[in-house]
Short mmCIF file of C-alpha atoms (C1' of nucleotides) in Angstrom, two decimals:
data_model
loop_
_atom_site.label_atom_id
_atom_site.label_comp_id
_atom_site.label_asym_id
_atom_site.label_seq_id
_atom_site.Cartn_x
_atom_site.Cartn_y
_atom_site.Cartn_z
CA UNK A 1 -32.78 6.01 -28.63
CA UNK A 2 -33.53 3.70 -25.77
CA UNK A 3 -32.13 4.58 -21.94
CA UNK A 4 -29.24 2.52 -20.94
CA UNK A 5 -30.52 1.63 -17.32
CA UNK A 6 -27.03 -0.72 -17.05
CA UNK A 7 -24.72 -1.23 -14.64
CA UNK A 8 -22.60 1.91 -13.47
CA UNK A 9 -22.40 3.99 -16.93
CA UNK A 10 -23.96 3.13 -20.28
CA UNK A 11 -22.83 -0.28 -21.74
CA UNK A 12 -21.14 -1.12 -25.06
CA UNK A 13 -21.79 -4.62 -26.31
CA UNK A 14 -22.79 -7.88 -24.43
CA UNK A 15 -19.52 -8.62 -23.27
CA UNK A 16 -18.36 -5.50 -21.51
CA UNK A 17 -21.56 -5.76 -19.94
CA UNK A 18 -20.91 -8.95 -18.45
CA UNK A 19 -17.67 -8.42 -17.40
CA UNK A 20 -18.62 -5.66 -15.68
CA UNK A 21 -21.24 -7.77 -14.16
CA UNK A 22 -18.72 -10.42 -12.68
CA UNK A 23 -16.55 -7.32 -11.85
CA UNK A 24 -19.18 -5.94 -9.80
CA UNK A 25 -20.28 -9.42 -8.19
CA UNK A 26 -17.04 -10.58 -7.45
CA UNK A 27 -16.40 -6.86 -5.16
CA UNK A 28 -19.71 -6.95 -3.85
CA UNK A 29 -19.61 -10.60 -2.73
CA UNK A 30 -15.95 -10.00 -1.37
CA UNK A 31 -17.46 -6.89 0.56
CA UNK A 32 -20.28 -8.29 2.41
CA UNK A 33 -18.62 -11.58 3.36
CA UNK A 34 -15.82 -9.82 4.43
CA UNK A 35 -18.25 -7.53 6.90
CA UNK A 36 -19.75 -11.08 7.65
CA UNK A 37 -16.82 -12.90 8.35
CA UNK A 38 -14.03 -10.30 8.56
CA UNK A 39 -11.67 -9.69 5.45
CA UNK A 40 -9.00 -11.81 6.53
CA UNK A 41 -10.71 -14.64 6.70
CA UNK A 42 -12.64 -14.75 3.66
CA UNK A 43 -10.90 -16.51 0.90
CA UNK A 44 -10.46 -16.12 -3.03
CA UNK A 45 -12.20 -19.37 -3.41
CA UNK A 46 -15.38 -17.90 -1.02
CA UNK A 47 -15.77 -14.88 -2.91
CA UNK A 48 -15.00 -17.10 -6.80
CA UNK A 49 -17.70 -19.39 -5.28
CA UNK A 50 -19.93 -16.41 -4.15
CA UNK A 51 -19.77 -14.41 -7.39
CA UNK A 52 -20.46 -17.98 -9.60
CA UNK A 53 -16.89 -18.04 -11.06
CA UNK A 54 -13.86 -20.03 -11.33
CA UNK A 55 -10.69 -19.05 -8.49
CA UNK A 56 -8.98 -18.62 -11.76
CA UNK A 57 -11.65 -15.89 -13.00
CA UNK A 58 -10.94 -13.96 -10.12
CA UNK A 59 -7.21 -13.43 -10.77
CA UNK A 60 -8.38 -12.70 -14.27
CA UNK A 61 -10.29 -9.74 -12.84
CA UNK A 62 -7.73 -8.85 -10.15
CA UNK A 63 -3.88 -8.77 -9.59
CA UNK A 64 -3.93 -9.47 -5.83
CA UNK A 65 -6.94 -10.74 -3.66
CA UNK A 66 -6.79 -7.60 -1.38
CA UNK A 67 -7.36 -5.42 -5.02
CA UNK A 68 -11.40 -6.58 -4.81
CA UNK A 69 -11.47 -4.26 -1.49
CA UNK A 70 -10.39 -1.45 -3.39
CA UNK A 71 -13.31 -0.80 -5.07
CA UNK A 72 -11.98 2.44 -7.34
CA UNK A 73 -11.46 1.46 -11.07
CA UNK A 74 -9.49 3.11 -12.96
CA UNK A 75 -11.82 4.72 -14.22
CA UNK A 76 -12.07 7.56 -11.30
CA UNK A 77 -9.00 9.12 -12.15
CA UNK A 78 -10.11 9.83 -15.90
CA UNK A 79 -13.87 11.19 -14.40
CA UNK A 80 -11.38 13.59 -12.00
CA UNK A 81 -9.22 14.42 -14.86
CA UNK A 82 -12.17 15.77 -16.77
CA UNK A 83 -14.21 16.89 -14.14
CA UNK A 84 -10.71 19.27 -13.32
CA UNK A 85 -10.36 20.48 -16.99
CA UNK A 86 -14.31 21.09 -17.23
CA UNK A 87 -14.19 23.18 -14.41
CA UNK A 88 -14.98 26.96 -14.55
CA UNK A 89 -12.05 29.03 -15.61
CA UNK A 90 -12.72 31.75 -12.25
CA UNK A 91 -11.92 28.61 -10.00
CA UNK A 92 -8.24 28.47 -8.47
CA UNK A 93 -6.57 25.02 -9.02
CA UNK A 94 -7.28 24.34 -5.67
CA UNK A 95 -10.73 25.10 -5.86
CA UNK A 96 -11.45 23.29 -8.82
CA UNK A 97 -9.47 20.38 -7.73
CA UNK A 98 -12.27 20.27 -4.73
CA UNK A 99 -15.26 20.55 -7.08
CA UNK A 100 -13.96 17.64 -9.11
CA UNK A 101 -13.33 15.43 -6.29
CA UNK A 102 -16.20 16.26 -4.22
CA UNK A 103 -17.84 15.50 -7.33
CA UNK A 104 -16.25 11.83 -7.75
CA UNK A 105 -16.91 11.29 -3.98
CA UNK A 106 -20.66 12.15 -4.59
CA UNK A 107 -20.75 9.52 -7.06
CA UNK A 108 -19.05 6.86 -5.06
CA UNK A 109 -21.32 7.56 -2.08
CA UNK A 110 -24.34 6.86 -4.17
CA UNK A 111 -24.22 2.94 -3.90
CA UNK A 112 -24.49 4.06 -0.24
CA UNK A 113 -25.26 0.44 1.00
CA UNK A 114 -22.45 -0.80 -0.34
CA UNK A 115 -19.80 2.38 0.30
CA UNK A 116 -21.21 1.76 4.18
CA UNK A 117 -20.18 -2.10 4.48
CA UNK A 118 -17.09 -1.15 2.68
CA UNK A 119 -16.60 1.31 5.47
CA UNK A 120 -17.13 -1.31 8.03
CA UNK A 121 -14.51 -4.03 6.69
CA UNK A 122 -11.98 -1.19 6.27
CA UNK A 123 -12.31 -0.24 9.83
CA UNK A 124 -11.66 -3.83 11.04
CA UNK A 125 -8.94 -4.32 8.94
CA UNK A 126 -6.46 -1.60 9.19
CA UNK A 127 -4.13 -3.22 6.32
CA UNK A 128 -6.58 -3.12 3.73
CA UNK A 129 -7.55 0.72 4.46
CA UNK A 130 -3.52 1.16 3.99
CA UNK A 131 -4.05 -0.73 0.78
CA UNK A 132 -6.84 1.05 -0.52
CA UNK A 133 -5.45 4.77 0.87
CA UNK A 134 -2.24 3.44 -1.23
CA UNK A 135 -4.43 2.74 -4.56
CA UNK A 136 -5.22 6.21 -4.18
CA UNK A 137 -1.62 7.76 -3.61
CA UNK A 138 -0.91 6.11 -6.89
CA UNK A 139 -3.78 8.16 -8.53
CA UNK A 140 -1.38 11.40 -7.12
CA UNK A 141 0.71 11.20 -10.60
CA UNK A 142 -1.64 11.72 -12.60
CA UNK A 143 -3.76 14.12 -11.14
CA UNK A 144 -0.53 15.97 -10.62
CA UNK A 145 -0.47 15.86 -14.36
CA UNK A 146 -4.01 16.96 -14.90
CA UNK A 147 -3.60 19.90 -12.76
CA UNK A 148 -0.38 21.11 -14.73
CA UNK A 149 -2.98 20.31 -18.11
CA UNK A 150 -5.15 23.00 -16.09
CA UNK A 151 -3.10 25.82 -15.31
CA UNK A 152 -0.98 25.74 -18.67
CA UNK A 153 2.62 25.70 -19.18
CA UNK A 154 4.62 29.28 -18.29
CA UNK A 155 2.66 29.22 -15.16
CA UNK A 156 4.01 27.92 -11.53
CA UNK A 157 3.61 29.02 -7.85
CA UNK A 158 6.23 30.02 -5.79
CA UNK A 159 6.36 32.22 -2.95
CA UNK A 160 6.99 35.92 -3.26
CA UNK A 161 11.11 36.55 -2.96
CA UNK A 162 12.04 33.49 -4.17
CA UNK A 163 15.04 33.61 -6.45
CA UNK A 164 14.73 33.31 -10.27
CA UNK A 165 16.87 29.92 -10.24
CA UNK A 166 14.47 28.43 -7.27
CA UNK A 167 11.37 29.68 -9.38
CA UNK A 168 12.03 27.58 -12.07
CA UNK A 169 12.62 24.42 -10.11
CA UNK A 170 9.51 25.36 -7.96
CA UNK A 171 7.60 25.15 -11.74
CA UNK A 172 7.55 20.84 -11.67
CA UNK A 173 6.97 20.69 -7.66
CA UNK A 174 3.75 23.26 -7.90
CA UNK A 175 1.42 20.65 -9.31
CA UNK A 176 2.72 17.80 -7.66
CA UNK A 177 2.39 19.53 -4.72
CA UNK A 178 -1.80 20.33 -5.24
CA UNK A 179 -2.07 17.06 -6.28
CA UNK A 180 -0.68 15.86 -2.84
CA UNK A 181 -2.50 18.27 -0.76
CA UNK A 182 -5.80 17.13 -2.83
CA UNK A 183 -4.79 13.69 -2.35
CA UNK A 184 -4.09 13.97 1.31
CA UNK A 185 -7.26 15.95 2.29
CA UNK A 186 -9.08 12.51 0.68
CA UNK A 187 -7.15 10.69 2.81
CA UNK A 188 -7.52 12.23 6.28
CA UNK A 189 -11.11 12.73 5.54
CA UNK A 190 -11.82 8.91 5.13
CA UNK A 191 -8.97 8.19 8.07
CA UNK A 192 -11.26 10.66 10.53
CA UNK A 193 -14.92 9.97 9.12
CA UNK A 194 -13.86 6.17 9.39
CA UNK A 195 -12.72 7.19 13.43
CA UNK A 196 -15.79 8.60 14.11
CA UNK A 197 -18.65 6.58 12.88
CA UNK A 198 -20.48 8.54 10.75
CA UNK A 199 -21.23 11.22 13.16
CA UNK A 200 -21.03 13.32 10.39
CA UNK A 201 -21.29 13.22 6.34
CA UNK A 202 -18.28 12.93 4.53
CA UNK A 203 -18.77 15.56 2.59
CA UNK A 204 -19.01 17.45 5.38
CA UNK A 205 -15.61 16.15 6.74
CA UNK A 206 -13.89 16.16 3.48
CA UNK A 207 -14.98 20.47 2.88
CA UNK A 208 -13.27 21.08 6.40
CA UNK A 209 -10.31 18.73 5.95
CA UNK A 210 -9.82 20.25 2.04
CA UNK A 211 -10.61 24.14 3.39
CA UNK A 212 -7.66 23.35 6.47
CA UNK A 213 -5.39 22.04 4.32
CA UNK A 214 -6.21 24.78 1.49
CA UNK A 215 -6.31 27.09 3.92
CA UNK A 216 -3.11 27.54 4.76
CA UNK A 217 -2.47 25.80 7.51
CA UNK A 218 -2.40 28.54 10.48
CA UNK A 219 -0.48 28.06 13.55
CA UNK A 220 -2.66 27.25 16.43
CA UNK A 221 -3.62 30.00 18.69
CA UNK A 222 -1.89 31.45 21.55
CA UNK A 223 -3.88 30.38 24.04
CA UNK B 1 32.69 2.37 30.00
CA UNK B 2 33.32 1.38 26.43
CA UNK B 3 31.94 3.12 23.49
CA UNK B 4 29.33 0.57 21.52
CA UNK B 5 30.12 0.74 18.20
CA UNK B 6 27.59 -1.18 17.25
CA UNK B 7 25.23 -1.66 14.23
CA UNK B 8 22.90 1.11 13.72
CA UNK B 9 22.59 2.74 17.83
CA UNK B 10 24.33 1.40 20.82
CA UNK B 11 23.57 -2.19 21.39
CA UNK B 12 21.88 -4.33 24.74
CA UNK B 13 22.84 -7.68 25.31
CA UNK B 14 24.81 -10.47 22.76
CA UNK B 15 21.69 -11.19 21.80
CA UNK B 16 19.80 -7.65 20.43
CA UNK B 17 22.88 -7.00 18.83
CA UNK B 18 22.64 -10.31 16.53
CA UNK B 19 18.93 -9.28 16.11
CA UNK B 20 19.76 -6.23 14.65
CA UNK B 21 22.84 -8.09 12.59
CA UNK B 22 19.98 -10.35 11.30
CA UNK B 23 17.64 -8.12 10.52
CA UNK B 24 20.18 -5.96 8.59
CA UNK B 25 21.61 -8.89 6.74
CA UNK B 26 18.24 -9.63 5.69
CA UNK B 27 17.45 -5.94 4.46
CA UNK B 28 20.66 -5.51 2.68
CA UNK B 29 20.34 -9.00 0.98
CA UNK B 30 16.87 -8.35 -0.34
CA UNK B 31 17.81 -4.67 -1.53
CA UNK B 32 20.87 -5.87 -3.31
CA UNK B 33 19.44 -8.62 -4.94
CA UNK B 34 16.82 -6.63 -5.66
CA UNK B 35 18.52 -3.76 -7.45
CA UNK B 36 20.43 -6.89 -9.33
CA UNK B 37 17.49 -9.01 -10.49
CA UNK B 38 14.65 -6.63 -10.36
CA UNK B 39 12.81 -6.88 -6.99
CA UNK B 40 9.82 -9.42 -7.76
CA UNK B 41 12.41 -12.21 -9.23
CA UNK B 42 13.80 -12.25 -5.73
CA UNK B 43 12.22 -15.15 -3.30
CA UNK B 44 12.20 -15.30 0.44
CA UNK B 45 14.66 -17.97 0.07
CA UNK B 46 17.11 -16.46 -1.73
CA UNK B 47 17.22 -13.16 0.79
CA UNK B 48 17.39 -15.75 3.59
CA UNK B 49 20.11 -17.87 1.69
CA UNK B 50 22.06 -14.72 1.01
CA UNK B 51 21.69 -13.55 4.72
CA UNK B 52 22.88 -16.72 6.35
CA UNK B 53 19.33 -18.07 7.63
CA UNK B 54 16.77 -20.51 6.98
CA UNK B 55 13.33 -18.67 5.57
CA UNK B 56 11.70 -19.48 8.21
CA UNK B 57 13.66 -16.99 10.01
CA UNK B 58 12.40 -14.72 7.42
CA UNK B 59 9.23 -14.62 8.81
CA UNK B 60 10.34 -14.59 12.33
CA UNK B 61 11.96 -11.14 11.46
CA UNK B 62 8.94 -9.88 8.84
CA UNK B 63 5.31 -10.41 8.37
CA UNK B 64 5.45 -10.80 4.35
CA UNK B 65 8.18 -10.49 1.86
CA UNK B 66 7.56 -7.06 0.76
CA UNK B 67 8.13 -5.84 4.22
CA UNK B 68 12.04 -6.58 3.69
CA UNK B 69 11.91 -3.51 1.52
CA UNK B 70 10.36 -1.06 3.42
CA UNK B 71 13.77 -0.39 5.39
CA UNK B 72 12.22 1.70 8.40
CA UNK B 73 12.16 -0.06 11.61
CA UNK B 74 9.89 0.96 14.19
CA UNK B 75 12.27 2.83 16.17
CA UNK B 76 11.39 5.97 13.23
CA UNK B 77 8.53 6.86 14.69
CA UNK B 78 9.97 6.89 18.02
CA UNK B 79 12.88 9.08 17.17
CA UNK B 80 10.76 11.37 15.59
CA UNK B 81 8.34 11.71 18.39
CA UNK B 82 10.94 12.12 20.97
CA UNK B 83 12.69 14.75 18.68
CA UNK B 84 9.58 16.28 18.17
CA UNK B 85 8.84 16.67 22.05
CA UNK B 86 12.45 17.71 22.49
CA UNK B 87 12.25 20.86 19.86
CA UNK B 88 13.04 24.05 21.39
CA UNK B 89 9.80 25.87 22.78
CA UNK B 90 9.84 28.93 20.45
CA UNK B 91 9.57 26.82 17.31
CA UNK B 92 5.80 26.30 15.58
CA UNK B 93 4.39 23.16 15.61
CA UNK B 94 4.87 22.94 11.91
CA UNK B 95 8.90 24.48 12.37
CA UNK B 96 9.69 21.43 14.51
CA UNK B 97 8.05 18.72 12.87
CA UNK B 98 10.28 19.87 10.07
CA UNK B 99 13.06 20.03 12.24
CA UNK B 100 12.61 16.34 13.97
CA UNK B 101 12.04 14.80 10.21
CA UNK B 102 14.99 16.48 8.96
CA UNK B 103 17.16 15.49 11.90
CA UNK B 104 15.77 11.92 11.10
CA UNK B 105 15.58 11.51 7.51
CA UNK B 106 19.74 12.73 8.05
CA UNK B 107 20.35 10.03 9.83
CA UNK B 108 18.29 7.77 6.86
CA UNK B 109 20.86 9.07 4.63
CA UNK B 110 24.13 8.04 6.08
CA UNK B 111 23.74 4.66 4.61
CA UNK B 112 24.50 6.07 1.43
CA UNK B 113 24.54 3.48 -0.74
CA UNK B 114 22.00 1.08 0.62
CA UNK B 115 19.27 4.09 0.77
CA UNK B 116 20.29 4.82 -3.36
CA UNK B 117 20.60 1.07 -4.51
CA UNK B 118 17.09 1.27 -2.39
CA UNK B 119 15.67 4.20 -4.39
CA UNK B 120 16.22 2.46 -8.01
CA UNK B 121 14.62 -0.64 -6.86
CA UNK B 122 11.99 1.37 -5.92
CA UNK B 123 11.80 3.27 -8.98
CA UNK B 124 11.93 -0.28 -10.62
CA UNK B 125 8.89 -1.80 -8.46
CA UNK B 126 5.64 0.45 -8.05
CA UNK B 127 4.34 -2.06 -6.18
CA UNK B 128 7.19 -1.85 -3.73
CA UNK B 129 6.70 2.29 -3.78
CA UNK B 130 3.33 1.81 -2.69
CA UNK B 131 4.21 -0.44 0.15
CA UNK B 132 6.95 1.92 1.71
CA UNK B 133 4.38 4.46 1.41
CA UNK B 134 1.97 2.52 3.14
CA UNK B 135 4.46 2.16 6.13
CA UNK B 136 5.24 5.55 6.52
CA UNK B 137 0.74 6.09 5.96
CA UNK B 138 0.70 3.85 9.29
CA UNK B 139 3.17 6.58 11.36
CA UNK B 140 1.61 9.16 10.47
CA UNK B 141 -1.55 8.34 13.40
CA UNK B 142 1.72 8.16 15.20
CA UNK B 143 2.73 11.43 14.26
CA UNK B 144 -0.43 13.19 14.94
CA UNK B 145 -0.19 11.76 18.10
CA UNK B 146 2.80 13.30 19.29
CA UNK B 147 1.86 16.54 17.77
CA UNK B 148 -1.51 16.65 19.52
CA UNK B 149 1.10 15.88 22.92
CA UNK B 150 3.39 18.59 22.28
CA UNK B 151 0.98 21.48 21.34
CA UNK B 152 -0.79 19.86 24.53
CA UNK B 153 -4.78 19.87 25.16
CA UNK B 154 -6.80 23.03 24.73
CA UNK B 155 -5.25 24.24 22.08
CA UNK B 156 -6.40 23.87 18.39
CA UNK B 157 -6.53 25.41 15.01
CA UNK B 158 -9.47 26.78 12.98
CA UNK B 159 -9.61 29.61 10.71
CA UNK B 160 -10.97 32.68 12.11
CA UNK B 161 -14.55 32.97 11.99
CA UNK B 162 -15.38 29.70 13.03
CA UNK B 163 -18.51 28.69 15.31
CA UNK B 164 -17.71 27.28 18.30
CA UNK B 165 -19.19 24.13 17.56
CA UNK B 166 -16.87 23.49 14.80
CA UNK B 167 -13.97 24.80 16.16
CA UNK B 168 -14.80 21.95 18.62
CA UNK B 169 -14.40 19.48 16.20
CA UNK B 170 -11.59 21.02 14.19
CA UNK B 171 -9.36 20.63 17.20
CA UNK B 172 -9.27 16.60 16.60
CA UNK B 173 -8.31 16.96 12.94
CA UNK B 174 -5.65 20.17 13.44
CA UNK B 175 -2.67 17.00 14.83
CA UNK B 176 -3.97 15.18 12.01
CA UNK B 177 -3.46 17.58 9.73
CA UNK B 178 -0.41 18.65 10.64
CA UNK B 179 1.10 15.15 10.27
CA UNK B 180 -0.34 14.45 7.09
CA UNK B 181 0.85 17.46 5.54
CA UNK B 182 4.35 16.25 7.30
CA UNK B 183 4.12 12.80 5.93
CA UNK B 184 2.95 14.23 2.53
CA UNK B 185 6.22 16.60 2.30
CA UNK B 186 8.35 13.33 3.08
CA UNK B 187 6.38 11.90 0.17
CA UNK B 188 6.84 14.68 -2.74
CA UNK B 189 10.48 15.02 -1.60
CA UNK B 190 11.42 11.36 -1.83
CA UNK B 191 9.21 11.29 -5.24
CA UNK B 192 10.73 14.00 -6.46
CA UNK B 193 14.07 13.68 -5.67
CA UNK B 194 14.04 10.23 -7.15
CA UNK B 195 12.51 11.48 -10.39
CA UNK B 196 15.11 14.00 -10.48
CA UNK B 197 18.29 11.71 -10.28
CA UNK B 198 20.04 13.19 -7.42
CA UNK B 199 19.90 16.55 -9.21
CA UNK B 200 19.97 18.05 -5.64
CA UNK B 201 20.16 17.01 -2.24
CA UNK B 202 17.49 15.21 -0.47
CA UNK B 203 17.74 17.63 2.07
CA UNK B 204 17.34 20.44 -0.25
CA UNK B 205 14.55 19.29 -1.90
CA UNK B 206 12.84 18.52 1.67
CA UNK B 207 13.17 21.73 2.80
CA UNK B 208 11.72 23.17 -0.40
CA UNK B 209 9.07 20.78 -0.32
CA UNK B 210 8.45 21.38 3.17
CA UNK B 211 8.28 25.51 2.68
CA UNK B 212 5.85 25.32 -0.13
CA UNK B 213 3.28 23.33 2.01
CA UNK B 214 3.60 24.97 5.08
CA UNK B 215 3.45 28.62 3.17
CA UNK B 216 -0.32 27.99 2.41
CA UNK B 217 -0.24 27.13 -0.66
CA UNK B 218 -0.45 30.72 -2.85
CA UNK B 219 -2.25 30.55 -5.77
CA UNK B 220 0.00 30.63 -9.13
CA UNK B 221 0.75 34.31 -10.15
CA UNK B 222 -1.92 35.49 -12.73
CA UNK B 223 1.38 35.66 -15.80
"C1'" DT C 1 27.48 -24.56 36.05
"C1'" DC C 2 22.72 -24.96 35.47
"C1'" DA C 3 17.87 -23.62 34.63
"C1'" DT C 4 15.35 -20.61 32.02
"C1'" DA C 5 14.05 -17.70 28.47
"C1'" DA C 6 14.76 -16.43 23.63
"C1'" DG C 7 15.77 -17.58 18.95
"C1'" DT C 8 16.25 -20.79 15.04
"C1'" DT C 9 15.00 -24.54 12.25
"C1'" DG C 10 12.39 -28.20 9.57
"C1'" DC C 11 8.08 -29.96 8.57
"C1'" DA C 12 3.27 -29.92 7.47
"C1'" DT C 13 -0.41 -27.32 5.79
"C1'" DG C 14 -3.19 -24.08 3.26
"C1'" DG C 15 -3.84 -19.76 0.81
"C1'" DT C 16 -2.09 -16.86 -3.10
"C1'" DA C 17 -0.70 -16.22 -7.91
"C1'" DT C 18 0.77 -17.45 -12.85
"C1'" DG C 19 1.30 -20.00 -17.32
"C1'" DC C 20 -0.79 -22.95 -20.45
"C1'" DA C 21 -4.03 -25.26 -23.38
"C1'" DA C 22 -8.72 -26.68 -24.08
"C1'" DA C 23 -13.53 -25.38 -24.05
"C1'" DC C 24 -16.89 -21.80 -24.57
"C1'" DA C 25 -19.16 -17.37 -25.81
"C1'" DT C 26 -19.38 -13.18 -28.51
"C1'" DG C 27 -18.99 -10.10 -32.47
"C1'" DC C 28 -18.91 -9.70 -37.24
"C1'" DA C 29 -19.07 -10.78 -42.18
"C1'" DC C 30 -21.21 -13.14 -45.38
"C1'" DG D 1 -28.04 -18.67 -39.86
"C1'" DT D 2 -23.23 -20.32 -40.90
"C1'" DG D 3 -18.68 -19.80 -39.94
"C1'" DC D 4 -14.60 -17.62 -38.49
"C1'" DA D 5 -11.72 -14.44 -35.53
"C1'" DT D 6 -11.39 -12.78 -31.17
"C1'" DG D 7 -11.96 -12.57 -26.37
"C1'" DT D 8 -13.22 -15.10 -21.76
"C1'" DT D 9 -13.57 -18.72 -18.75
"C1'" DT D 10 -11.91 -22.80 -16.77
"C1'" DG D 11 -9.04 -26.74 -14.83
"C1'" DC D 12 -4.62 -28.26 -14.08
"C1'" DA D 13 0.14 -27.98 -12.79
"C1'" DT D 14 3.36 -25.41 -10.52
"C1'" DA D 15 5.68 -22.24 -7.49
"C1'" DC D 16 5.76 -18.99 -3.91
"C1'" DC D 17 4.00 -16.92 0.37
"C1'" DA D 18 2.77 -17.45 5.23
"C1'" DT D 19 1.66 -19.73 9.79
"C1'" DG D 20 1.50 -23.17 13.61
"C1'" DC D 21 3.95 -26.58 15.99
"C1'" DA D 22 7.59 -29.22 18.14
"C1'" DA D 23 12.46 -30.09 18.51
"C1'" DC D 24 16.79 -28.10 18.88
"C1'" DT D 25 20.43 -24.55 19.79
"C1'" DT D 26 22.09 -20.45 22.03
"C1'" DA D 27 22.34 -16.36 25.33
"C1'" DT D 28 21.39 -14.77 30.04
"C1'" DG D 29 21.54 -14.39 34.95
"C1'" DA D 30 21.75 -16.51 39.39
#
DNA sequence: TCATAAGTTGCATGGTATGCAAACATGCAC
DNA sequence: GTGCATGTTTGCATACCATGCAACTTATGA
């Protein structure tokens, strides 16, 4: 059994190599012309040209031009999903909800070259951050359903006092609710590492952002 | 001095007030042609037709055809801010930010049936969903904004124990955080409220919503 | 009333996105 | 390897989205 050095993960046959070849060329060529050029600017046709495929190709590969800045595949919520399921039992939801994602994140910042020009265009081009921090919101329904996968049925959070009728309703929000605080703490943690350039990792960021949120959100001090 | 009973808030000159006419006519075109014919059979010319104006027009009054369904102007963020500012004193940070978006998303809700015809096209057009969420993603730098104002400088959360040093840089994120938690509540409710078919009132479901994130987030009981 | 500023419109232009049918490549069975 | 079924790419035609510009119409304030 021979090592698979392909692409991201281990390929099947010929084909799904090579579309995830032209997948991968048409992003990266969309990426560094938009940090060349800016993202508005560049056109499908540039980046078609640029990855050595028809404008026709491209659409075949993406719904909307400003989906090749995206850069997640679907793909990324399944790794989460599992990653969140695999987790050791002793971990809260929360906490295993931060080991799966830093995990994912990890990943994603290996092609660090890549991850960094991304960076760039997204800074100069507030819409597409929107777009891509919107890509991820959509994730939010389905890790909401992972998480309920994780801590069973019968189970739900509310706080202590809370009526037997509100408990029950509180049952559906609970994971939705982790979901969105896991989702969020991505979120601000790309919105304030992109602010400040890289003064610090974004791990680093994203463990403070996630332990705030987690936390429990404390008033601010007195004085 | 006469009352102005105009449009949506009391209206300048001739001409703001046929702004504002315009721009509704536009919004309430799109929406119900929307909820009628599903949201991406609906051109730019049609809304304009159906509002009176020529689609050029269109774009004076929006920068792409999805914005037409966002429904928010920019005046939003500026009621909340001001609300925010004007809470009484005594109340946390967190207490009136939930106070301000309450007062706010109230006001959202008068136009009953335009906000529910709104809510199915949504529900109809996840591309639409993501877009509105997107909008209210842009406010919410807004939103920290005004939060950072009204707890004023100096002040700052971290969770006790913390180094100086990174109590330093927690200060920046602690507006940040506050907002996206804000914005995120906004989100679940409006999610979940639209899941739900009116089950409950928006406002209820807020304020639930709203409680369960700024609680802290308790782990789910053990049974 | 008149000059000015603001808003609307049509036209020209170019980028975005989809359906369709023909050409091409791959996987698989024989 | 030959040949077929399936999946991909491509060009073309078409329609919609979006912007700049110049001409025209309408409020505003002196």
């Amino acid at each position: 059994m021979q090592l698979m050095t392909e692409g991201s993960a281990a390929g099947g046959g010929l084909r799904e190599r090579k579309k995830r070849a032209t997948r991968a060329a048409l992003t990266e060529a969309a990426v560094r012309l938009a940090a060349e050029h800016g993202a508005e600017r560049v056109t499908v046709e540039a980046i078609s040209a640029a990855a050595g495929v028809s404008v026709r190709t491209f659409f075949n590969y993406f719904d909307t031009r400003d989906d090749v800045f995206v850069l997640t595949g679907a793909e990324t919520g399944a790794n989460v999903r599992k990653a969140l399921l695999a987790a050791p039992a002793r971990l809260s939801p929360m906490e295993a909800l931060r080991e799966a994602l830093t995990a994912e994140l990890a990943e994603a910042e290996q092609r660090h070259e890549l991850w960094r020009l991304h960076g760039e265009v997204l800074r100069a081009a507030p819409h597409l951050l929107v777009r891509v921090l919107a890509a991820h919101l959509a994730d939010e329904t389905e890790l909401a359903e992972a998480v309920a996968e994780r801590i069973g049925p019968g189970r739900g959070a509310a706080p202590p006092g809370t009526s037997h009728e509100e408990r029950r309703k509180a049952l559906d929000l609970y994971p939705r609710v982790l979901a969105a605080v896991a989702v969020t703490a991505v979120r601000v943690s790309v919105d304030h590492w992109c602010a400040r350039q890289e003064e610090r990792s974004f791990r680093e960021v994203f463990q403070e952002v996630f332990a705030l949120l987690a936390a429990g959100l404390p008033a601010p001090p007195p004085a």
